[in-house]
């Protein structure tokens, strides 16, 4: 037996982790990235040191969308305890980060990356090409007229090279293209008629964005991200888009299913079907923006009503025990299925931290639905109560339906 080889292996087994440990220890958190400790996450409901990420250690990373308020306020302790992946809620989108040709706003995006690196949390980049929160200047020339396809793609390439290039090695996955599929029931209309689509006279920008992103950061995992991906009509359209990308050898690793869900949608079968379909293409899946609103559907105007007429909002009962029970059941159903598909799922991310603040609360000025305090309280904000932590950042019962399995 050659002991020297055995010893060398043993040495390496000890030395390499030791070096890695020393290097990691040198990555210091600056004072601004230390968590706000006035709040101790989970102290009332549960004293264990475990967070949701620990319950899911052998399944997939558990992420959360973050912004400046959550990073620098009491949410920060909860983020570090419960999650091991973050997505910037707004700060890497094209408009906010690149408001004019020669201007990049790095401050907030850098802050999020530094926070995550300091706490050894994974980072998903969101996003490189979208029709919303877009950089409007990109679509116009100096004369104010729409640019040519060539110039638009050049601008897209510069943008992606600059942003993905800056965070190379730190952001492990990017939502490269967001929401490029049409929402209507017209099955022949696959692509959304956005500025991107119209100026390029077709969907070429999608493939281009993936190729630029891959060139800018060859190690990053690249995702196509969309909502209603379990809805039967939209699911088929997304499938067609993905199949074309795969057939054309476009560098795509997976699909982001946003998962802005309702108490009764999707059904377990719809969710399984969506997963089966995209994974049959050899793609991975990330649930990228999970929340389950308790908002009830709004009344629809009666047939024959004046076009554009709106109905008064449905009564707003608040977070009742009945709605809570339905939300618990929907969360349980979703995570039961996620665990069954763990070999395909590479992360599950919640969109916001707790019910104290959800992007859903403000949507439509509260007139598109919602549920808030007493019916007699007029409120413009109708709360959606869509997350696993309540308004005091305590774990809800829905949390335990996901953590206890
Ligand atoms: C939302 C943010 O949460 C809001 O703060 C912002 O005002 C609008 O965008 N799909 C996406 C996300 O891909 O980027 C959106 O985030 C929610 C829907």
Short mmCIF file of C-alpha atoms and ligand atoms in Angstrom, two decimals:
data_model
loop_
_atom_site.label_atom_id
_atom_site.label_comp_id
_atom_site.label_asym_id
_atom_site.label_seq_id
_atom_site.Cartn_x
_atom_site.Cartn_y
_atom_site.Cartn_z
CA UNK A 1 0.00 0.00 0.00
CA UNK A 2 1.33 3.41 -0.87
CA UNK A 3 0.83 5.40 2.31
CA UNK A 4 2.19 8.59 0.89
CA UNK A 5 -0.70 8.74 -1.55
CA UNK A 6 -3.18 8.02 1.22
CA UNK A 7 -1.58 10.72 3.34
CA UNK A 8 -1.57 13.22 0.51
CA UNK A 9 -5.25 12.58 -0.03
CA UNK A 10 -5.89 12.96 3.68
CA UNK A 11 -3.88 16.19 3.67
CA UNK A 12 -5.82 17.54 0.77
CA UNK A 13 -9.05 16.58 2.47
CA UNK A 14 -8.06 18.74 5.41
CA UNK A 15 -6.09 21.54 3.77
CA UNK A 16 -8.55 22.51 1.04
CA UNK A 17 -11.54 23.02 3.33
CA UNK A 18 -9.26 24.91 5.74
CA UNK A 19 -8.12 27.27 2.97
CA UNK A 20 -11.71 27.73 1.82
CA UNK A 21 -12.70 28.52 5.41
CA UNK A 22 -9.95 31.13 5.78
CA UNK A 23 -10.90 32.78 2.49
CA UNK A 24 -14.58 32.82 3.43
CA UNK A 25 -13.75 34.30 6.83
CA UNK A 26 -11.97 37.14 5.07
CA UNK A 27 -15.20 38.06 3.32
CA UNK A 28 -16.33 40.42 6.05
CA UNK A 29 -19.73 41.95 6.35
CA UNK A 30 -19.49 45.70 6.42
CA UNK A 31 -21.46 47.17 9.34
CA UNK A 32 -24.26 48.16 6.99
CA UNK A 33 -24.88 44.52 6.10
CA UNK A 34 -25.16 43.24 9.63
CA UNK A 35 -28.73 42.26 10.31
CA UNK A 36 -30.97 44.46 12.38
CA UNK A 37 -31.05 42.48 15.59
CA UNK A 38 -33.81 44.33 17.45
CA UNK A 39 -36.05 41.70 15.93
CA UNK A 40 -35.24 38.05 16.60
CA UNK A 41 -36.89 36.06 13.86
CA UNK A 42 -39.19 33.32 15.06
CA UNK A 43 -38.73 33.87 18.78
CA UNK A 44 -42.37 33.83 19.79
CA UNK A 45 -43.71 31.01 17.68
CA UNK A 46 -40.64 28.83 17.73
CA UNK A 47 -37.28 29.03 19.43
CA UNK A 48 -35.46 26.60 17.18
CA UNK A 49 -32.51 27.81 15.18
CA UNK A 50 -33.95 26.22 12.06
CA UNK A 51 -35.30 28.33 9.24
CA UNK A 52 -37.34 27.25 6.24
CA UNK A 53 -34.12 26.84 4.25
CA UNK A 54 -32.97 24.24 6.80
CA UNK A 55 -36.17 22.22 6.58
CA UNK A 56 -35.60 22.15 2.80
CA UNK A 57 -31.85 21.55 2.94
CA UNK A 58 -32.01 18.30 1.02
CA UNK A 59 -34.58 19.61 -1.46
CA UNK A 60 -33.87 23.06 -2.92
CA UNK A 61 -32.83 26.58 -1.89
CA UNK A 62 -35.60 28.76 -0.48
CA UNK A 63 -35.49 32.34 -1.66
CA UNK A 64 -37.15 35.70 -1.12
CA UNK A 65 -37.51 38.94 -3.07
CA UNK A 66 -35.72 41.80 -1.34
CA UNK A 67 -35.55 45.57 -1.54
CA UNK A 68 -33.75 48.32 0.36
CA UNK A 69 -36.37 48.43 3.12
CA UNK A 70 -36.16 44.71 3.84
CA UNK A 71 -32.37 44.64 3.68
CA UNK A 72 -31.86 47.50 6.11
CA UNK A 73 -34.79 47.02 8.46
CA UNK A 74 -36.06 44.34 10.83
CA UNK A 75 -36.76 41.97 7.92
CA UNK A 76 -33.04 41.42 7.54
CA UNK A 77 -32.75 39.05 10.52
CA UNK A 78 -35.65 37.02 9.24
CA UNK A 79 -34.16 36.88 5.73
CA UNK A 80 -30.87 35.51 7.01
CA UNK A 81 -32.55 33.00 9.30
CA UNK A 82 -35.17 31.63 6.91
CA UNK A 83 -33.80 31.97 3.38
CA UNK A 84 -30.70 31.00 1.44
CA UNK A 85 -31.42 32.75 -1.84
CA UNK A 86 -32.47 36.31 -2.68
CA UNK A 87 -33.88 38.03 -5.76
CA UNK A 88 -33.86 41.83 -6.09
CA UNK A 89 -37.53 42.83 -6.24
CA UNK A 90 -36.91 45.82 -8.54
CA UNK A 91 -33.31 46.97 -8.37
CA UNK A 92 -31.87 45.03 -11.31
CA UNK A 93 -34.69 45.66 -13.76
CA UNK A 94 -33.73 47.49 -16.90
CA UNK A 95 -35.49 50.80 -16.15
CA UNK A 96 -34.27 51.24 -12.57
CA UNK A 97 -30.70 50.08 -13.24
CA UNK A 98 -30.16 51.66 -16.69
CA UNK A 99 -32.41 54.73 -16.93
CA UNK A 100 -30.56 56.33 -19.84
CA UNK A 101 -27.93 55.23 -22.29
CA UNK A 102 -24.88 56.29 -20.29
CA UNK A 103 -26.31 56.01 -16.79
CA UNK A 104 -26.30 52.92 -14.62
CA UNK A 105 -27.66 52.99 -11.05
CA UNK A 106 -25.54 50.38 -9.34
CA UNK A 107 -26.08 51.45 -5.75
CA UNK A 108 -29.05 49.30 -4.71
CA UNK A 109 -28.13 46.31 -6.85
CA UNK A 110 -24.58 46.31 -5.45
CA UNK A 111 -26.00 46.62 -1.95
CA UNK A 112 -28.13 43.50 -2.41
CA UNK A 113 -25.22 41.56 -3.87
CA UNK A 114 -22.92 42.62 -1.01
CA UNK A 115 -25.55 41.66 1.57
CA UNK A 116 -25.98 38.23 0.01
CA UNK A 117 -22.25 37.59 -0.38
CA UNK A 118 -21.69 38.65 3.22
CA UNK A 119 -24.34 36.23 4.49
CA UNK A 120 -23.43 33.48 1.99
CA UNK A 121 -26.83 33.62 0.37
CA UNK A 122 -27.33 32.71 -3.29
CA UNK A 123 -28.47 35.44 -5.69
CA UNK A 124 -30.92 35.18 -8.60
CA UNK A 125 -30.74 38.06 -11.06
CA UNK A 126 -34.08 39.55 -12.12
CA UNK A 127 -34.24 40.42 -15.00
CA UNK A 128 -32.43 41.26 -18.24
CA UNK A 129 -35.27 41.86 -20.71
CA UNK A 130 -38.91 42.74 -19.93
CA UNK A 131 -41.67 44.91 -21.40
CA UNK A 132 -42.45 46.42 -17.97
CA UNK A 133 -40.21 48.68 -15.91
CA UNK A 134 -38.27 48.92 -19.14
CA UNK A 135 -35.61 51.42 -20.15
CA UNK A 136 -37.88 53.47 -22.42
CA UNK A 137 -34.93 55.26 -24.05
CA UNK A 138 -33.85 51.99 -25.66
CA UNK A 139 -36.77 51.97 -28.04
CA UNK A 140 -36.28 55.50 -29.37
CA UNK A 141 -33.71 57.20 -31.54
CA UNK A 142 -32.55 60.83 -31.15
CA UNK A 143 -35.40 61.87 -33.44
CA UNK A 144 -37.88 60.27 -31.04
CA UNK A 145 -38.83 57.65 -33.61
CA UNK A 146 -38.59 53.90 -32.96
CA UNK A 147 -35.07 52.53 -33.42
CA UNK A 148 -34.21 49.81 -35.91
CA UNK A 149 -34.09 46.17 -34.89
CA UNK A 150 -30.29 46.22 -35.26
CA UNK A 151 -29.85 49.17 -32.91
CA UNK A 152 -32.31 47.75 -30.37
CA UNK A 153 -30.46 44.41 -30.27
CA UNK A 154 -27.14 46.22 -29.96
CA UNK A 155 -28.50 48.17 -26.98
CA UNK A 156 -29.84 44.96 -25.47
CA UNK A 157 -26.44 43.32 -25.89
CA UNK A 158 -24.60 46.26 -24.29
CA UNK A 159 -27.06 46.22 -21.39
CA UNK A 160 -26.75 42.49 -20.78
CA UNK A 161 -22.97 42.50 -21.09
CA UNK A 162 -22.69 45.36 -18.63
CA UNK A 163 -25.13 44.07 -16.01
CA UNK A 164 -24.49 40.31 -16.19
CA UNK A 165 -20.78 41.07 -16.62
CA UNK A 166 -20.63 43.16 -13.45
CA UNK A 167 -22.09 40.37 -11.29
CA UNK A 168 -20.35 37.47 -13.01
CA UNK A 169 -19.52 34.76 -10.51
CA UNK A 170 -21.89 36.23 -7.90
CA UNK A 171 -25.28 35.78 -9.53
CA UNK A 172 -25.79 32.09 -10.15
CA UNK A 173 -29.03 32.32 -12.17
CA UNK A 174 -30.66 35.03 -14.31
CA UNK A 175 -34.22 35.55 -15.43
CA UNK A 176 -33.06 36.47 -18.91
CA UNK A 177 -36.42 37.18 -20.54
CA UNK A 178 -39.53 37.94 -18.50
CA UNK A 179 -43.17 37.54 -19.59
CA UNK A 180 -42.77 37.45 -23.39
CA UNK A 181 -45.82 35.23 -23.93
CA UNK A 182 -49.28 36.56 -24.82
CA UNK A 183 -52.11 36.27 -22.27
CA UNK A 184 -55.13 35.93 -24.54
CA UNK A 185 -57.05 32.75 -25.28
CA UNK A 186 -56.05 33.02 -28.94
CA UNK A 187 -53.81 29.98 -29.28
CA UNK A 188 -52.24 31.27 -32.51
CA UNK A 189 -50.94 34.39 -30.75
CA UNK A 190 -47.93 33.05 -28.90
CA UNK A 191 -45.87 36.15 -28.27
CA UNK A 192 -46.76 39.32 -26.41
CA UNK A 193 -46.91 42.31 -28.74
CA UNK A 194 -44.40 44.35 -26.76
CA UNK A 195 -42.01 47.05 -27.95
CA UNK A 196 -39.39 44.31 -28.16
CA UNK A 197 -41.57 42.15 -30.37
CA UNK A 198 -42.84 44.99 -32.53
CA UNK A 199 -39.49 46.61 -33.23
CA UNK A 200 -37.83 43.24 -33.90
CA UNK A 201 -40.85 42.22 -35.97
CA UNK A 202 -40.95 38.88 -34.19
CA UNK A 203 -39.45 36.99 -31.26
CA UNK A 204 -35.75 37.14 -32.26
CA UNK A 205 -34.94 39.29 -29.22
CA UNK A 206 -35.66 36.31 -26.95
CA UNK A 207 -33.05 34.08 -28.47
CA UNK A 208 -30.63 37.02 -28.74
CA UNK A 209 -31.02 37.85 -25.04
CA UNK A 210 -30.14 34.28 -24.03
CA UNK A 211 -27.11 34.20 -26.31
CA UNK A 212 -25.84 37.54 -24.98
CA UNK A 213 -26.36 36.44 -21.38
CA UNK A 214 -24.50 33.21 -21.96
CA UNK A 215 -21.62 35.06 -23.56
CA UNK A 216 -21.53 37.60 -20.74
CA UNK A 217 -21.50 34.96 -17.98
CA UNK A 218 -21.07 31.39 -19.28
CA UNK A 219 -21.45 29.87 -15.79
CA UNK A 220 -24.77 31.49 -14.94
CA UNK A 221 -27.93 29.40 -15.25
CA UNK A 222 -30.37 31.05 -17.62
CA UNK A 223 -34.15 31.06 -17.17
CA UNK A 224 -37.24 32.14 -19.08
CA UNK A 225 -39.69 33.53 -16.47
CA UNK A 226 -43.48 33.93 -16.72
CA UNK A 227 -46.78 33.90 -14.78
CA UNK A 228 -49.88 31.75 -15.27
CA UNK A 229 -47.55 29.04 -16.50
CA UNK A 230 -50.00 26.39 -15.21
CA UNK A 231 -52.97 27.92 -17.02
CA UNK A 232 -53.86 25.42 -19.80
CA UNK A 233 -53.82 27.90 -22.71
CA UNK A 234 -50.79 29.90 -21.61
CA UNK A 235 -48.94 26.73 -20.61
CA UNK A 236 -49.09 25.49 -24.21
CA UNK A 237 -47.82 28.80 -25.53
CA UNK A 238 -44.92 28.82 -23.09
CA UNK A 239 -44.17 25.23 -24.05
CA UNK A 240 -43.99 26.19 -27.74
CA UNK A 241 -41.62 29.05 -26.99
CA UNK A 242 -39.39 26.83 -24.84
CA UNK A 243 -39.40 23.97 -27.34
CA UNK A 244 -38.27 26.30 -30.09
CA UNK A 245 -35.43 27.63 -27.92
CA UNK A 246 -34.33 24.11 -27.03
CA UNK A 247 -34.58 22.89 -30.65
CA UNK A 248 -32.54 25.88 -31.80
CA UNK A 249 -29.81 25.10 -29.22
CA UNK A 250 -30.30 28.39 -27.45
CA UNK A 251 -28.44 28.37 -24.10
CA UNK A 252 -31.39 28.05 -21.73
CA UNK A 253 -31.29 26.03 -18.50
CA UNK A 254 -34.81 26.30 -17.26
CA UNK A 255 -38.12 27.98 -16.76
CA UNK A 256 -39.16 30.27 -13.96
CA UNK A 257 -42.76 29.73 -12.95
CA UNK A 258 -43.65 32.91 -11.09
CA UNK A 259 -46.37 31.26 -9.01
CA UNK A 260 -48.54 34.27 -8.15
CA UNK A 261 -51.31 31.92 -7.13
CA UNK A 262 -54.83 31.96 -5.72
CA UNK A 263 -56.62 29.85 -3.14
CA UNK A 264 -57.98 27.51 -5.81
CA UNK A 265 -55.46 27.99 -8.63
CA UNK A 266 -53.59 26.12 -9.84
CA UNK A 267 -55.12 22.73 -9.18
CA UNK A 268 -52.71 19.89 -8.32
CA UNK A 269 -53.22 18.44 -11.81
CA UNK A 270 -52.50 21.73 -13.52
CA UNK A 271 -49.32 22.12 -11.49
CA UNK A 272 -48.12 18.59 -12.26
CA UNK A 273 -48.95 18.95 -15.93
CA UNK A 274 -46.95 22.19 -16.19
CA UNK A 275 -43.99 20.54 -14.46
CA UNK A 276 -44.18 17.40 -16.59
CA UNK A 277 -44.30 19.37 -19.79
CA UNK A 278 -41.30 21.62 -19.29
CA UNK A 279 -39.15 18.98 -17.65
CA UNK A 280 -39.80 16.70 -20.66
CA UNK A 281 -37.74 19.24 -22.60
CA UNK A 282 -34.81 18.63 -20.27
CA UNK A 283 -35.31 21.99 -18.53
CA UNK A 284 -35.06 22.72 -14.82
CA UNK A 285 -37.73 24.65 -12.94
CA UNK A 286 -37.55 27.45 -10.40
CA UNK A 287 -40.65 28.80 -8.68
CA UNK A 288 -39.54 32.40 -8.76
CA UNK A 289 -42.21 34.66 -7.22
CA UNK A 290 -44.42 32.53 -5.01
CA UNK A 291 -47.33 34.11 -3.17
CA UNK A 292 -50.88 32.88 -2.61
CA UNK A 293 -53.34 35.74 -2.29
CA UNK A 294 -56.52 35.35 -0.28
CA UNK A 295 -58.23 37.97 -2.47
CA UNK A 296 -61.58 36.84 -3.74
CA UNK A 297 -62.52 37.19 -7.41
CA UNK A 298 -64.11 40.54 -8.17
CA UNK A 299 -67.71 40.78 -9.38
CA UNK A 300 -67.89 41.06 -13.16
CA UNK A 301 -70.13 43.70 -14.82
CA UNK A 302 -73.45 42.22 -15.95
CA UNK A 303 -73.75 41.22 -19.62
CA UNK A 304 -74.79 44.26 -21.63
CA UNK A 305 -73.37 46.73 -19.10
CA UNK A 306 -71.72 49.90 -20.42
CA UNK A 307 -68.29 49.00 -21.77
CA UNK A 308 -65.61 49.89 -19.24
CA UNK A 309 -68.10 49.89 -16.37
CA UNK A 310 -66.60 48.69 -13.12
CA UNK A 311 -68.36 47.02 -10.25
CA UNK A 312 -67.86 48.04 -6.64
CA UNK A 313 -65.23 45.83 -5.06
CA UNK A 314 -66.34 42.63 -3.37
CA UNK A 315 -66.71 42.84 0.40
CA UNK A 316 -63.39 42.63 2.14
CA UNK A 317 -63.60 40.12 4.98
CA UNK A 318 -59.93 40.21 6.09
CA UNK A 319 -57.86 37.16 6.92
CA UNK A 320 -60.70 34.96 8.16
CA UNK A 321 -60.17 31.42 9.53
CA UNK A 322 -61.91 30.03 6.43
CA UNK A 323 -59.58 31.85 4.06
CA UNK A 324 -56.60 30.90 6.18
CA UNK A 325 -57.58 27.21 6.01
CA UNK A 326 -57.79 27.39 2.22
CA UNK A 327 -54.43 29.13 2.01
CA UNK A 328 -52.86 26.50 4.26
CA UNK A 329 -54.25 23.73 2.03
CA UNK A 330 -52.98 25.41 -1.14
CA UNK A 331 -49.49 25.95 0.29
CA UNK A 332 -49.38 22.35 1.52
CA UNK A 333 -50.50 21.04 -1.86
CA UNK A 334 -47.83 23.10 -3.65
CA UNK A 335 -44.93 22.05 -1.44
CA UNK A 336 -46.00 18.39 -1.42
CA UNK A 337 -45.69 18.49 -5.20
CA UNK A 338 -42.47 20.54 -5.14
CA UNK A 339 -40.83 17.89 -2.98
CA UNK A 340 -41.97 15.13 -5.32
CA UNK A 341 -40.31 16.95 -8.21
CA UNK A 342 -37.15 17.86 -6.31
CA UNK A 343 -34.79 16.53 -8.95
CA UNK A 344 -36.11 19.12 -11.40
CA UNK A 345 -36.64 22.05 -9.04
CA UNK A 346 -33.62 24.22 -8.37
CA UNK A 347 -35.21 26.79 -6.06
CA UNK A 348 -38.47 28.15 -4.65
CA UNK A 349 -38.58 31.91 -4.03
CA UNK A 350 -41.27 33.93 -2.23
CA UNK A 351 -42.20 37.36 -3.57
CA UNK A 352 -41.67 39.55 -0.47
CA UNK A 353 -40.90 38.66 3.11
CA UNK A 354 -44.06 38.93 5.20
CA UNK A 355 -47.71 40.03 5.06
CA UNK A 356 -46.58 43.38 6.49
CA UNK A 357 -45.67 44.34 2.92
CA UNK A 358 -46.68 42.57 -0.28
CA UNK A 359 -46.59 44.09 -3.76
CA UNK A 360 -50.14 42.72 -4.17
CA UNK A 361 -51.61 45.00 -1.49
CA UNK A 362 -51.37 48.09 -3.66
CA UNK A 363 -52.29 46.65 -7.04
CA UNK A 364 -55.06 48.45 -8.82
CA UNK A 365 -55.37 50.90 -5.96
CA UNK A 366 -57.11 48.13 -4.07
CA UNK A 367 -59.96 47.95 -6.56
CA UNK A 368 -58.92 44.72 -8.19
CA UNK A 369 -59.63 42.71 -5.11
CA UNK A 370 -58.16 42.11 -1.74
CA UNK A 371 -58.97 41.48 1.83
CA UNK A 372 -58.28 43.74 4.72
CA UNK A 373 -59.52 44.57 8.19
CA UNK A 374 -63.20 45.04 8.98
CA UNK A 375 -65.78 45.55 6.24
CA UNK A 376 -66.62 48.94 7.76
CA UNK A 377 -63.11 50.25 7.39
CA UNK A 378 -62.70 52.07 4.09
CA UNK A 379 -59.21 51.32 2.86
CA UNK A 380 -57.45 51.99 -0.40
CA UNK A 381 -55.00 49.21 0.41
CA UNK A 382 -56.60 45.80 0.34
CA UNK A 383 -54.27 43.33 1.88
CA UNK A 384 -53.61 40.01 0.19
CA UNK A 385 -51.97 38.16 3.15
CA UNK A 386 -50.13 35.98 0.65
CA UNK A 387 -46.95 34.91 2.50
CA UNK A 388 -45.81 32.57 5.27
CA UNK A 389 -45.03 35.30 7.85
CA UNK A 390 -47.69 37.58 9.31
CA UNK A 391 -47.73 41.35 9.72
CA UNK A 392 -45.59 40.97 12.88
CA UNK A 393 -43.15 38.79 10.96
CA UNK A 394 -44.22 35.73 12.96
CA UNK A 395 -44.60 32.34 11.31
CA UNK A 396 -48.17 31.73 10.20
CA UNK A 397 -49.89 28.36 10.43
CA UNK A 398 -49.31 28.14 6.69
CA UNK A 399 -45.57 28.14 7.46
CA UNK A 400 -45.91 24.92 9.42
CA UNK A 401 -47.97 23.29 6.68
CA UNK A 402 -44.89 23.74 4.52
CA UNK A 403 -42.13 23.13 7.09
CA UNK A 404 -43.66 20.04 8.75
CA UNK A 405 -43.64 17.15 6.35
C1 LIG B 1 -43.23 43.79 -9.09
C2 LIG B 1 -42.65 44.41 -7.83
O1 LIG B 1 -42.89 43.53 -6.76
C3 LIG B 1 -43.30 45.74 -7.58
O2 LIG B 1 -42.65 46.39 -6.49
C4 LIG B 1 -43.21 46.62 -8.81
O3 LIG B 1 -43.92 47.82 -8.58
C5 LIG B 1 -43.79 45.92 -10.01
O4 LIG B 1 -43.11 44.67 -10.18
N1 LIG B 1 -43.74 39.74 -12.15
C6 LIG B 1 -42.40 40.03 -12.06
C7 LIG B 1 -41.92 40.93 -11.00
O5 LIG B 1 -41.60 39.45 -12.81
O6 LIG B 1 -40.80 41.66 -11.39
C8 LIG B 1 -43.01 41.86 -10.52
O7 LIG B 1 -42.50 42.61 -9.40
C9 LIG B 1 -44.24 41.09 -10.15
C10 LIG B 1 -44.78 40.35 -11.36
#
